[in-house]
Amino acid sequence: IDPHAYLADVHDIDYSIIPPHPELGLAIASLPGRKHIFTNGDMRHAMNTLTALGFPRHFDAMFDIVAAGFEPKPKAIAYERFLASHAITPTSAAMFEDMPRNLEVPKALGMVTVLIVPRADMPHSAEEWEIAGHDEPHIDHVADDIEKFLMQVLASAK
């Protein structure tokens, strides 16, 4: 199967159902340091999602499944390629992720890990295997509201 055709097909979705979230964009923009997106999707999908959210320009760089040589998270090689590509020092970085298993390698590399879980008051369609492990030792923080979590981080840094 042609991976580019597959990505184009699987990401041929309606992004208009994603509500804008400018406050989250402001919180992200307020964080110190560089901000990167590392996705198992492709660049077009990431940009379409950010555009729908209303903040397509708050990140310094993106690293997608194509840049990873089609080696997805949670494979260690994907993280190694991501870190090398953007000269990221893991011990000075945090990784936000919605799948616990995708935080094992970042934690082993020395990153702070933040698991984003579905909000209790919001419907979600994650399968059990996708969310299992939220209480594992490689998870430093669990948040169901990214904006609120980032605002707490920013407040504690003052």
Coordinates of C-alpha atoms in Angstrom, one line a residue:
I1 CA 0.0 0.0 0.0
D2 CA 1.2 3.5 -0.8
P3 CA 1.6 5.2 2.6
H4 CA 1.1 8.7 1.2
A5 CA -2.2 7.6 -0.4
Y6 CA -3.2 5.9 2.8
L7 CA -2.5 9.1 4.9
A8 CA -4.4 11.2 2.4
D9 CA -7.4 8.8 2.6
V10 CA -7.5 8.3 6.4
H11 CA -7.2 12.1 7.0
D12 CA -9.9 13.0 4.5
I13 CA -12.1 14.1 7.3
D14 CA -14.3 17.0 8.3
Y15 CA -12.2 19.4 10.4
S16 CA -15.1 21.8 10.8
I17 CA -16.3 19.8 13.8
I18 CA -13.2 20.8 15.8
P19 CA -14.2 23.9 17.8
P20 CA -11.7 26.8 17.8
H21 CA -9.8 27.1 21.1
P22 CA -7.9 30.4 21.0
E23 CA -7.2 30.3 24.8
L24 CA -5.3 27.0 24.4
G25 CA -3.3 28.7 21.6
L26 CA -2.4 31.6 23.9
A27 CA -1.4 29.2 26.7
I28 CA 0.9 27.3 24.3
A29 CA 2.3 30.5 22.9
S30 CA 3.1 31.7 26.5
L31 CA 5.2 28.7 27.3
P32 CA 9.0 29.3 27.3
G33 CA 11.2 27.4 24.9
R34 CA 10.5 25.8 21.6
K35 CA 7.3 24.0 20.8
H36 CA 7.2 21.1 18.4
I37 CA 4.5 18.7 17.1
F38 CA 5.4 15.1 16.8
T39 CA 2.6 13.1 15.2
N40 CA 2.0 9.7 13.8
G41 CA -0.2 11.5 11.3
D42 CA 1.1 13.6 8.4
M43 CA 2.0 17.2 8.2
R44 CA -1.3 18.1 6.3
H45 CA -3.4 16.5 9.0
A46 CA -1.5 18.4 11.8
M47 CA -1.9 21.7 10.0
N48 CA -5.6 21.1 9.3
T49 CA -6.1 20.3 13.0
L50 CA -4.2 23.4 14.1
T51 CA -6.0 25.6 11.7
A52 CA -9.4 24.3 12.9
L53 CA -8.2 25.0 16.5
G54 CA -7.3 28.5 15.4
F55 CA -3.6 28.6 16.1
P56 CA -1.6 27.2 13.2
R57 CA 1.5 29.3 13.9
H58 CA 2.3 28.7 17.6
F59 CA 4.7 25.8 17.0
D60 CA 8.3 26.1 15.9
A61 CA 8.4 22.9 13.9
M62 CA 6.5 19.7 13.1
F63 CA 7.7 16.1 12.8
D64 CA 5.4 13.7 11.2
I65 CA 5.2 10.0 10.3
V66 CA 6.9 10.7 6.9
A67 CA 9.9 12.5 8.6
A68 CA 10.1 9.5 11.0
G69 CA 10.6 7.2 7.9
F70 CA 7.2 5.7 8.6
E71 CA 8.4 4.3 11.9
P72 CA 5.6 5.3 14.3
K73 CA 5.5 6.1 18.0
P74 CA 6.1 4.2 20.3
K75 CA 9.2 2.8 18.4
A76 CA 12.4 4.3 19.9
I77 CA 13.8 5.0 16.4
A78 CA 10.9 7.5 15.8
Y79 CA 11.8 9.5 19.0
E80 CA 15.5 9.3 18.2
R81 CA 14.9 10.8 14.7
F82 CA 12.6 13.4 16.1
L83 CA 15.1 14.5 18.8
A84 CA 18.0 14.6 16.3
S85 CA 16.0 16.4 13.7
H86 CA 15.3 19.3 16.0
A87 CA 18.3 19.2 18.3
I88 CA 16.2 18.6 21.4
T89 CA 17.8 17.7 24.7
P90 CA 15.3 15.2 26.3
T91 CA 16.1 16.2 29.9
S92 CA 15.1 19.7 29.0
A93 CA 11.8 18.7 27.3
A94 CA 8.3 17.6 28.1
M95 CA 6.2 15.3 25.9
F96 CA 2.4 15.6 25.8
E97 CA 0.6 12.5 24.5
D98 CA -2.8 10.9 24.5
M99 CA -1.6 7.3 24.5
P100 CA 0.2 6.1 27.7
R101 CA 2.4 3.6 25.7
N102 CA 3.8 6.4 23.6
L103 CA 5.3 8.0 26.8
E104 CA 7.5 5.1 27.8
V105 CA 10.4 6.0 25.5
P106 CA 10.3 9.7 26.2
K107 CA 10.3 9.0 30.0
A108 CA 13.3 6.6 29.5
L109 CA 15.1 9.4 27.6
G110 CA 14.6 11.8 30.5
M111 CA 11.6 13.8 29.4
V112 CA 8.8 15.0 31.6
T113 CA 5.7 13.1 30.5
V114 CA 2.1 14.4 30.4
L115 CA -0.7 12.1 29.5
I116 CA -3.8 13.9 28.1
V117 CA -6.9 11.9 28.9
P118 CA -10.5 12.5 27.7
R119 CA -12.5 14.9 29.9
A120 CA -15.1 13.1 31.9
D121 CA -17.9 15.3 30.6
M122 CA -17.0 14.8 26.9
P123 CA -17.7 11.8 24.7
H124 CA -14.7 10.0 23.3
S125 CA -14.1 7.0 21.1
A126 CA -10.8 5.7 22.3
E127 CA -10.4 2.0 22.6
E128 CA -9.3 0.4 25.9
W129 CA -5.8 -0.4 24.6
E130 CA -5.3 3.2 23.6
I131 CA -5.9 4.6 27.2
A132 CA -4.7 1.6 29.3
G133 CA -1.8 2.5 31.6
H134 CA -2.6 6.0 32.8
D135 CA -1.2 5.1 36.2
E136 CA 2.1 3.6 35.1
P137 CA 5.4 5.0 36.5
H138 CA 6.4 6.5 33.1
I139 CA 3.5 9.0 33.4
D140 CA 4.5 12.1 35.4
H141 CA 1.3 14.1 35.0
V142 CA -2.2 13.3 33.8
A143 CA -4.5 16.1 32.6
D144 CA -8.0 16.2 31.1
D145 CA -7.8 19.9 30.2
I146 CA -4.6 20.9 28.4
E147 CA -5.3 24.6 28.7
K148 CA -5.9 24.4 32.5
F149 CA -2.8 22.3 32.9
L150 CA -0.6 24.8 31.0
M151 CA -2.0 27.7 32.9
Q152 CA -1.0 25.9 36.1
V153 CA 2.5 25.3 34.7
L154 CA 2.8 29.0 33.7
A155 CA 1.6 30.2 37.1
S156 CA 4.0 27.9 39.0
A157 CA 6.9 29.2 36.9
K158 CA 6.4 32.8 38.0

